[in-house]
Amino acid sequence: LELVVDPWIDGLWLALKEALLLQKKKEGMSMSNVVDAVSGSLFTAPHVVHELNLSSEVQNLKLEDEGARSSGALSQKLGDINLVAPARDTEPSLVHSVPPVSHSALNIPALPPEYIEVQFQDTHGEDAHLSSLILEGTTFEVPVTKAVQLTREDAIKTALLLELDISDTDFDYQPGDAFCVICPNNASEVEELLQILGLSEKGDDFVCVKVKQGTKKKGASRPQHIPERSTLKFILTWCLEIRAIPKKAFLRALVECTSDAGEKRRLQELCSRQGASDYARFVRDSNVCFLDLLHAFPSCKPSLNLLIEHLPKLQARSYSVSSSNLYQPGKLCFVFNVVELPACPARPVSRKGVCTGWLAELVAPLLHSNKTTLDTKGESSSTEKISIFPRPNNTFHLPADPSVPFMMVGPGTGISPFIGFLQHRQKLREQHTDWEFGEAWLFFGCRHRDRDYLFKQLRCFLENGTLTHLKVCFSRDSSTAEVAPPKYVQDVIRLYAKQVARVLLKERGYFYICGDKKHMADGVSDAVVDILSMEMEADKLEAMKILATLREEKRYLQDVWS
């Protein structure tokens, strides 16, 4: 609703205005009559959002109490709460508003009905098992046998490679597949939340979660990701995404749990129609999570049932496999960047990603004791285990025919699945010397050659013939050449336009992309469209149709993230 419907409604008012003005010209209506007509329609349908910029009279329109009750929307005058900002506070923030929002009558959503009841129990017993939270299939608890830091300490991002031992399990995969890691919330953040909720002493107590009797919510049921009976700490650690960005419905519910009048007004603004841009700027775009919100509004003390009703499921995190079972039997490797969330005005402390931060902390002893490089055969034993489950990819695999050429584009950790591709291809070449193998291209990029060139093993693949062409670029390295080399993979690809067109069109090869969608994959797609247009002497629209056909034929494949 907040991402799609609200912007659509914004456009609706302009369209209505133009339609009414056109009607006025046809029927000779005065502008005042137009405003009256619109005003009347709003009062007869109070569920419609009340914001038309036709005139100051309509712009300041507000519902009376009866209309507000019938629609579930609330209208509040600024005079109800004295929230006059100091003269120095001229800029809005998460906790502070400025005119016109601070002077507006607010139209806020209806209060969502409560439907969950939480009962504390004196009984003890075994906690729920992680496997009970996963509906996607079988989970496997496997040990971490190796951890390697692929980037230098002074690199902007920290990239880690972990190796898992799956030899004692039925876990099977192909290069290009993904798998999911079941991760917990940060333990200190869970304790912090318990303290804010006033439940520090009850974290290990068992609770029973069930549907509240007499709830007005239609079709109410206990969320599937919440065990009927478990400890409170288990729910907050493994079940709820406490780092979730609160939606407007949650903010509306939090209003009722906030005692300070100023804080209550600001929460009302953030969930209101009038405060939509503030919500987008200070909550959604700033990645303000539920914990950040509780720090910003200290008088907000939500109940446990509200958290269960509004916080989403703590999702398992997906990672691309970076190995081959042929090359490393019984092993599964994957690569990730440790996500860093710096402190900002809305976030008082810096944080790491939920899963990547947990994994980095988990393998820290291995990192300090195991300074091996990527191609070293030695292993370190580890008692640390993580729970995983497969997420097969039905299309992002090597061509079934090894003689078919293919191109891979994977900057940064986007190279991860292609390491598995190349390991697999190397073993196939060793085992089947009579097979014909097509060309294999790899376009790889990173910031600095000496800090985060993640896989220097690529050179080995090139030297033994597994990889035919390796094209690299480094976006942050300075160059002394007269003509500066390209900094990004999409620019490198353009240098090989004829080869790209030949592989895709004449030889019916494959094109793989892995990495960030917005900042890389879309740019690569644009480059391929330009190449097809230029090499085929076709217009851009025709080139886009050809690319769409390649996608349909599963020869232009992406494994991307936002």
XYZ file of C-alpha atoms in Angstrom:
562
model
C 0.000 0.000 0.000
C 2.692 2.473 1.020
C 4.864 1.799 -2.032
C 2.210 1.454 -4.738
C -1.248 2.636 -3.714
C -0.293 5.938 -2.048
C 1.647 7.228 -5.096
C -1.247 6.119 -7.321
C -3.694 8.081 -5.179
C -1.420 11.137 -5.440
C -1.857 10.995 -9.208
C -5.571 10.364 -8.861
C -6.248 13.791 -7.339
C -4.592 15.594 -10.234
C -6.550 13.500 -12.709
C -9.793 14.242 -10.847
C -9.001 17.939 -10.835
C -8.383 17.962 -14.579
C -11.554 15.964 -15.206
C -13.635 18.318 -13.073
C -12.147 21.386 -14.735
C -13.001 19.890 -18.107
C -16.522 19.199 -16.893
C -16.736 22.786 -15.703
C -15.890 24.083 -19.138
C -18.521 21.857 -20.695
C -21.308 22.670 -18.270
C -20.349 26.211 -17.365
C -19.801 25.372 -13.736
C -17.948 27.817 -11.539
C -14.820 26.730 -9.694
C -16.657 27.065 -6.414
C -19.253 24.590 -7.621
C -16.480 22.193 -8.567
C -15.046 22.424 -5.076
C -18.488 21.913 -3.565
C -19.024 18.847 -5.731
C -15.716 17.336 -4.699
C -16.332 18.166 -1.052
C -19.714 16.494 -1.155
C -18.277 13.347 -2.714
C -15.697 13.121 0.031
C -18.276 13.388 2.769
C -20.456 10.702 1.202
C -17.482 8.354 0.920
C -15.426 9.045 4.058
C -13.062 6.125 3.412
C -11.471 8.128 0.597
C -8.276 9.904 1.645
C -8.986 13.595 2.209
C -6.337 15.485 0.305
C -7.238 17.516 -2.756
C -5.161 20.536 -3.697
C -8.058 22.233 -5.458
C -8.260 25.084 -2.997
C -7.227 25.968 0.502
C -10.761 25.126 1.596
C -10.560 21.544 0.304
C -6.924 21.148 1.345
C -7.838 21.785 4.971
C -10.917 19.589 4.855
C -11.345 17.260 7.853
C -13.902 14.733 8.886
C -16.292 15.179 11.727
C -16.265 12.542 14.462
C -19.142 10.484 13.016
C -17.559 10.312 9.570
C -14.221 9.389 11.099
C -15.759 6.538 13.081
C -17.576 5.150 10.062
C -14.407 5.049 7.955
C -11.922 4.095 10.639
C -9.913 7.251 9.965
C -9.160 9.789 12.636
C -8.917 13.527 12.170
C -7.028 15.575 14.703
C -6.493 19.293 15.044
C -3.128 20.709 15.935
C -4.776 22.472 18.843
C -5.488 19.117 20.482
C -1.789 18.829 21.297
C 0.549 21.696 21.969
C 3.561 20.740 19.873
C 5.186 24.077 19.115
C 8.793 23.491 18.027
C 11.607 25.701 19.245
C 12.666 28.303 16.738
C 16.000 26.556 16.138
C 14.302 23.303 15.023
C 13.639 24.342 11.447
C 14.461 20.977 9.876
C 12.225 17.914 10.195
C 13.582 14.668 11.606
C 12.324 11.313 12.786
C 11.100 12.818 16.066
C 10.338 16.376 14.960
C 8.025 17.853 12.350
C 7.719 21.278 10.771
C 4.886 23.035 8.925
C 2.806 22.150 7.038
C 2.731 18.677 8.647
C 2.988 20.009 12.201
C 0.055 22.380 11.562
C -2.137 19.917 9.683
C -5.269 18.136 10.720
C -4.289 14.491 10.362
C -6.069 11.632 8.659
C -4.616 8.503 10.194
C -5.461 4.854 9.530
C -7.973 2.902 11.530
C -6.562 1.163 14.580
C -5.903 -2.476 13.629
C -7.864 -4.835 15.896
C -5.785 -6.852 18.336
C -6.053 -10.575 17.758
C -3.195 -12.250 19.679
C -3.165 -13.160 23.355
C 0.041 -14.111 25.166
C -0.131 -16.008 28.440
C 2.898 -16.607 30.656
C 3.174 -20.101 32.096
C 4.963 -21.440 35.141
C 5.720 -24.781 33.513
C 9.115 -25.714 32.142
C 10.276 -28.031 29.404
C 12.124 -28.168 26.109
C 12.041 -25.159 23.827
C 10.796 -25.330 20.259
C 13.272 -26.644 17.679
C 14.498 -24.513 14.790
C 13.291 -27.064 12.267
C 9.719 -26.363 13.387
C 10.051 -22.831 12.001
C 10.918 -23.939 8.480
C 8.109 -24.871 6.130
C 10.289 -25.069 3.006
C 11.719 -28.546 3.657
C 14.420 -30.409 5.549
C 16.965 -28.513 7.619
C 20.535 -29.619 8.213
C 22.775 -28.678 11.123
C 26.326 -28.629 9.743
C 29.732 -27.600 11.138
C 31.780 -24.686 9.838
C 35.176 -26.155 8.904
C 36.944 -23.135 7.476
C 36.682 -19.350 7.494
C 38.833 -17.064 5.350
C 38.796 -13.270 5.104
C 39.126 -12.474 1.411
C 39.630 -8.733 1.756
C 42.379 -6.760 3.434
C 41.734 -5.067 6.759
C 41.673 -1.645 5.073
C 39.095 -2.649 2.452
C 35.809 -0.747 2.499
C 33.860 -3.993 2.896
C 34.820 -7.194 4.692
C 34.254 -10.304 2.575
C 34.357 -13.728 4.215
C 34.372 -17.236 2.772
C 32.949 -20.029 4.919
C 33.260 -23.731 4.269
C 30.622 -26.126 5.623
C 30.953 -29.883 6.042
C 27.882 -31.564 4.547
C 29.449 -35.032 4.197
C 27.237 -36.569 6.898
C 23.996 -35.213 5.422
C 21.758 -35.773 2.394
C 22.279 -32.167 1.327
C 22.901 -32.037 -2.425
C 23.482 -29.107 -4.741
C 24.671 -27.971 -8.148
C 26.902 -24.967 -8.858
C 24.548 -22.016 -9.228
C 22.152 -23.208 -6.538
C 21.432 -21.221 -3.409
C 20.756 -22.268 0.155
C 19.355 -20.569 3.237
C 20.936 -19.960 6.634
C 18.659 -19.891 9.676
C 19.974 -17.004 11.748
C 19.041 -15.461 15.109
C 18.580 -11.862 16.091
C 21.502 -10.260 17.875
C 21.527 -11.459 21.503
C 22.259 -8.025 22.969
C 19.414 -6.495 20.944
C 17.038 -9.160 22.244
C 18.074 -8.333 25.822
C 17.660 -4.645 25.056
C 14.154 -5.244 23.747
C 13.220 -7.319 26.796
C 14.356 -4.448 28.999
C 12.294 -1.895 27.065
C 9.257 -4.155 27.311
C 9.831 -4.524 31.049
C 10.292 -8.281 30.681
C 13.983 -8.685 31.490
C 13.237 -11.221 34.219
C 10.882 -13.271 32.061
C 12.999 -14.031 29.003
C 13.332 -17.702 29.914
C 9.680 -18.091 30.914
C 7.402 -20.142 28.683
C 4.537 -18.369 26.971
C 1.440 -19.659 25.229
C 0.400 -17.748 22.102
C -3.176 -18.038 20.890
C -5.919 -16.068 19.170
C -7.647 -13.545 21.401
C -11.234 -14.416 22.185
C -13.760 -11.995 20.743
C -11.286 -10.377 18.339
C -12.813 -8.324 15.539
C -10.122 -9.360 13.081
C -11.594 -11.557 10.376
C -9.959 -14.946 9.905
C -7.579 -14.383 12.800
C -5.051 -17.151 13.430
C -1.761 -17.601 15.205
C 1.112 -16.784 12.809
C 2.691 -19.988 11.517
C 6.179 -18.822 12.450
C 5.221 -18.456 16.127
C 5.251 -21.678 18.190
C 2.146 -22.224 20.270
C 4.386 -22.753 23.273
C 8.005 -21.651 23.720
C 10.115 -19.314 25.801
C 9.771 -15.600 25.272
C 13.455 -15.352 24.413
C 13.074 -18.023 21.716
C 10.324 -16.003 20.026
C 12.337 -12.780 20.075
C 15.557 -14.518 19.028
C 14.430 -16.876 16.275
C 10.902 -15.962 15.193
C 10.411 -12.194 14.881
C 12.331 -9.760 12.668
C 13.016 -7.139 15.338
C 15.085 -5.207 12.771
C 12.067 -4.850 10.498
C 11.118 -1.387 9.260
C 7.767 -0.677 10.954
C 4.840 -0.324 8.584
C 2.262 2.406 9.035
C -0.262 0.025 10.578
C 2.306 -0.814 13.258
C 3.009 2.873 13.882
C -0.723 3.410 14.266
C -0.876 0.672 16.904
C 2.176 2.109 18.678
C 0.377 5.453 19.060
C -1.882 3.826 21.646
C 1.156 2.617 23.628
C 2.834 6.040 23.813
C 2.296 8.243 26.862
C 4.136 11.435 25.879
C 1.818 13.779 23.971
C 4.538 15.098 21.656
C 5.791 11.624 20.799
C 2.239 10.436 20.218
C 1.570 13.320 17.828
C 4.743 12.581 15.848
C 3.859 8.892 15.506
C 0.418 9.946 14.305
C 2.055 12.200 11.724
C 4.336 9.429 10.483
C 1.430 7.051 9.868
C -0.887 9.737 8.479
C -1.647 10.709 4.913
C -0.151 14.133 5.534
C 3.099 12.643 6.853
C 3.667 10.223 3.963
C 6.824 11.964 2.767
C 8.211 12.113 6.322
C 7.564 8.392 6.730
C 9.355 7.646 3.466
C 12.313 9.886 4.317
C 12.854 9.205 8.012
C 11.600 5.642 8.403
C 11.577 3.635 5.196
C 14.496 5.203 3.299
C 16.583 5.563 6.470
C 16.121 1.869 7.337
C 14.848 2.773 10.783
C 14.003 -0.475 12.512
C 11.636 -1.220 15.369
C 14.428 -0.920 17.960
C 15.496 2.463 16.584
C 11.912 3.624 16.887
C 11.677 2.583 20.530
C 14.855 4.556 21.270
C 13.524 7.607 19.447
C 10.174 7.467 21.272
C 11.065 6.329 24.814
C 7.533 6.689 26.184
C 6.331 4.039 23.727
C 5.885 0.766 25.634
C 4.191 -1.770 23.363
C 2.730 -5.010 24.604
C 4.160 -8.360 23.591
C 1.060 -9.279 21.615
C 1.511 -6.188 19.411
C 5.002 -7.346 18.450
C 3.718 -10.766 17.454
C 0.861 -9.189 15.485
C 2.960 -6.670 13.559
C 6.582 -7.822 13.325
C 7.194 -10.110 10.340
C 8.810 -13.518 10.414
C 12.588 -13.576 10.854
C 13.476 -14.867 7.418
C 16.324 -17.251 6.717
C 18.996 -15.531 4.613
C 19.793 -16.840 1.151
C 23.336 -17.250 -0.217
C 24.740 -18.492 -3.512
C 26.825 -21.652 -3.400
C 30.459 -20.910 -4.226
C 31.759 -24.438 -4.741
C 31.317 -27.682 -6.658
C 30.641 -31.087 -5.162
C 32.854 -32.555 -7.887
C 35.751 -30.311 -6.904
C 35.233 -30.469 -3.122
C 33.172 -33.565 -2.240
C 31.252 -33.194 1.003
C 31.923 -29.460 1.221
C 29.801 -26.386 0.595
C 31.340 -22.919 0.397
C 29.742 -19.498 0.273
C 30.918 -15.898 0.278
C 29.345 -12.789 1.778
C 30.095 -9.208 2.706
C 29.586 -8.309 6.358
C 26.822 -5.699 6.166
C 27.637 -2.500 8.081
C 24.883 -0.099 9.153
C 26.578 3.112 10.322
C 25.177 5.257 13.093
C 23.011 8.177 11.989
C 20.624 10.654 13.642
C 17.831 8.064 13.577
C 20.121 5.160 14.520
C 22.083 5.891 17.713
C 24.560 3.028 17.283
C 26.141 1.294 14.313
C 25.016 -2.242 13.614
C 25.990 -5.176 11.462
C 23.628 -7.206 9.327
C 21.483 -9.691 11.224
C 22.909 -12.799 9.549
C 26.285 -11.575 8.299
C 27.073 -9.997 11.673
C 26.125 -13.217 13.456
C 28.215 -15.361 11.103
C 31.230 -13.052 11.420
C 31.047 -13.230 15.211
C 30.541 -16.998 15.100
C 33.668 -17.669 13.020
C 35.895 -15.003 14.588
C 37.982 -17.653 16.446
C 38.468 -19.526 13.167
C 39.563 -16.371 11.374
C 42.190 -15.617 13.993
C 43.521 -19.171 14.127
C 43.290 -20.027 10.452
C 45.268 -17.654 8.264
C 45.166 -19.954 5.252
C 44.587 -18.671 1.733
C 41.779 -19.745 -0.517
C 43.678 -22.504 -2.333
C 45.323 -24.035 0.756
C 44.216 -27.616 1.411
C 44.615 -27.527 5.185
C 41.538 -27.318 7.380
C 40.758 -26.161 10.883
C 38.375 -28.060 13.066
C 35.432 -26.165 14.489
C 32.662 -26.953 16.918
C 30.440 -24.170 15.577
C 27.402 -25.336 13.625
C 24.745 -23.547 11.630
C 21.345 -24.715 10.365
C 20.751 -24.587 6.619
C 18.229 -25.805 4.071
C 18.460 -26.010 0.265
C 16.953 -23.552 -2.175
C 17.654 -25.088 -5.583
C 17.799 -22.860 -8.639
C 16.218 -24.566 -11.638
C 17.851 -22.355 -14.270
C 21.048 -20.689 -12.993
C 23.269 -23.638 -13.903
C 26.043 -24.364 -16.399
C 24.829 -25.169 -19.927
C 23.883 -28.835 -20.217
C 26.040 -29.018 -23.354
C 29.660 -28.219 -22.329
C 30.512 -27.169 -25.898
C 28.179 -24.166 -25.650
C 30.050 -20.906 -24.857
C 28.980 -18.727 -21.947
C 29.770 -15.382 -20.349
C 29.696 -14.593 -16.634
C 29.410 -11.126 -15.051
C 30.008 -10.972 -11.306
C 31.582 -7.971 -9.569
C 32.400 -8.188 -5.861
C 30.742 -11.101 -4.090
C 28.610 -11.540 -7.207
C 31.437 -13.761 -8.425
C 30.493 -16.366 -5.813
C 28.439 -18.807 -7.964
C 30.923 -18.544 -10.823
C 33.706 -19.969 -8.665
C 31.515 -23.058 -8.364
C 30.945 -23.003 -12.137
C 34.684 -22.925 -12.819
C 35.558 -25.554 -10.214
C 32.945 -27.848 -11.746
C 34.157 -27.175 -15.278
C 37.766 -27.838 -14.281
C 36.840 -31.262 -12.898
C 34.782 -32.086 -15.995
C 37.746 -31.197 -18.208
C 39.996 -33.471 -16.138
C 37.521 -36.369 -16.185
C 36.436 -36.074 -19.835
C 39.459 -35.227 -21.946
C 37.589 -36.211 -25.123
C 34.792 -33.668 -24.590
C 34.626 -30.386 -26.447
C 34.335 -27.326 -24.212
C 33.111 -23.935 -25.382
C 34.567 -20.563 -24.464
C 34.144 -19.340 -20.890
C 34.275 -15.577 -20.295
C 34.354 -13.869 -16.912
C 33.909 -10.143 -16.305
C 34.899 -9.327 -12.727
C 35.220 -6.010 -10.918
C 35.986 -4.712 -7.442
C 37.183 -1.489 -5.823
C 40.917 -2.109 -5.387
C 43.187 -4.716 -6.947
C 45.289 -5.103 -3.790
C 42.526 -4.837 -1.146
C 39.505 -6.766 -2.362
C 40.451 -8.804 -5.420
C 38.425 -11.624 -3.901
C 39.591 -14.605 -5.881
C 43.147 -14.529 -7.105
C 42.414 -18.192 -7.861
C 40.864 -16.872 -11.072
C 44.333 -16.625 -12.552
C 44.785 -20.381 -11.974
C 41.568 -21.119 -13.869
C 42.851 -18.978 -16.737
C 46.241 -20.681 -16.818
C 44.867 -24.235 -16.848
C 42.360 -23.444 -19.597
C 39.203 -23.747 -17.505
C 38.586 -20.038 -18.086
C 39.140 -18.751 -21.623
C 38.883 -15.005 -21.049
C 39.217 -13.019 -17.797
C 38.414 -9.303 -17.912
C 38.801 -7.337 -14.687
C 38.313 -3.735 -13.615
C 38.947 -1.791 -10.410
C 36.661 1.149 -9.726
C 38.697 2.954 -7.057
C 42.265 2.456 -8.347
C 43.887 5.439 -10.039
C 45.484 4.978 -13.453
C 48.499 6.627 -15.079
C 47.527 5.501 -18.572
C 46.730 8.114 -21.196
C 43.339 6.514 -21.690
C 41.865 5.529 -18.334
C 40.646 1.910 -18.241
C 36.944 1.284 -17.614
C 35.966 1.165 -13.955
C 32.789 -0.920 -14.059
C 31.921 -4.285 -15.585
C 29.178 -2.832 -17.776
C 31.775 -0.552 -19.363
C 34.214 -3.439 -19.896
C 31.482 -5.450 -21.604
C 30.996 -2.661 -24.151
C 34.646 -3.079 -25.208
C 33.827 -6.624 -26.311
C 30.617 -5.865 -28.169
C 31.350 -8.086 -31.178
C 32.255 -11.054 -28.969
C 29.104 -10.616 -26.863
C 26.922 -10.493 -29.978
C 28.708 -13.524 -31.456
C 28.273 -15.665 -28.335
C 24.619 -14.742 -27.842
C 23.359 -14.621 -31.416
C 25.557 -16.761 -33.646
C 26.674 -19.428 -31.186
C 23.500 -19.410 -29.062
C 25.525 -19.140 -25.886
C 24.548 -18.206 -22.335
C 24.954 -14.968 -20.388
C 24.971 -15.023 -16.557
C 24.807 -12.049 -14.186
C 25.146 -12.165 -10.406
C 25.209 -9.216 -8.020
C 23.464 -5.979 -7.165
C 20.473 -5.304 -9.388
C 20.143 -1.542 -9.159
C 23.809 -0.562 -9.329
C 25.108 -3.262 -11.671
C 22.689 -5.724 -13.278
C 20.479 -3.023 -14.792
C 23.585 -1.305 -16.189
C 24.779 -4.583 -17.719
C 21.359 -5.119 -19.318
C 21.526 -1.615 -20.798
C 24.994 -2.381 -22.176
C 23.798 -5.633 -23.767
C 20.830 -3.844 -25.360
C 23.178 -1.213 -26.815
C 25.497 -3.952 -28.109
C 22.645 -5.842 -29.774
C 21.319 -2.630 -31.291
C 24.731 -1.654 -32.656
C 25.824 -5.063 -33.931
C 22.478 -5.864 -35.549
C 21.937 -2.319 -36.798
C 18.538 -2.351 -35.152
C 16.740 0.269 -33.095
C 16.738 0.046 -29.324
C 13.197 -1.306 -29.103
C 14.083 -4.209 -31.389
C 17.209 -4.903 -29.322
C 15.111 -4.975 -26.154
C 12.799 -7.527 -27.778
C 15.798 -9.718 -28.615
C 16.987 -9.524 -25.004
C 13.484 -10.467 -23.842
C 13.642 -13.504 -26.135
C 17.006 -14.490 -24.643
C 15.418 -14.326 -21.191
C 12.515 -16.511 -22.317
C 14.965 -19.051 -23.748
C 16.768 -19.096 -20.376
C 20.002 -17.991 -22.039
C 20.170 -14.607 -20.293
C 20.076 -15.471 -16.594
C 20.296 -13.347 -13.463
C 20.880 -14.063 -9.779
C 20.518 -10.584 -8.337
C 19.588 -8.821 -5.126
C 18.298 -5.339 -4.332
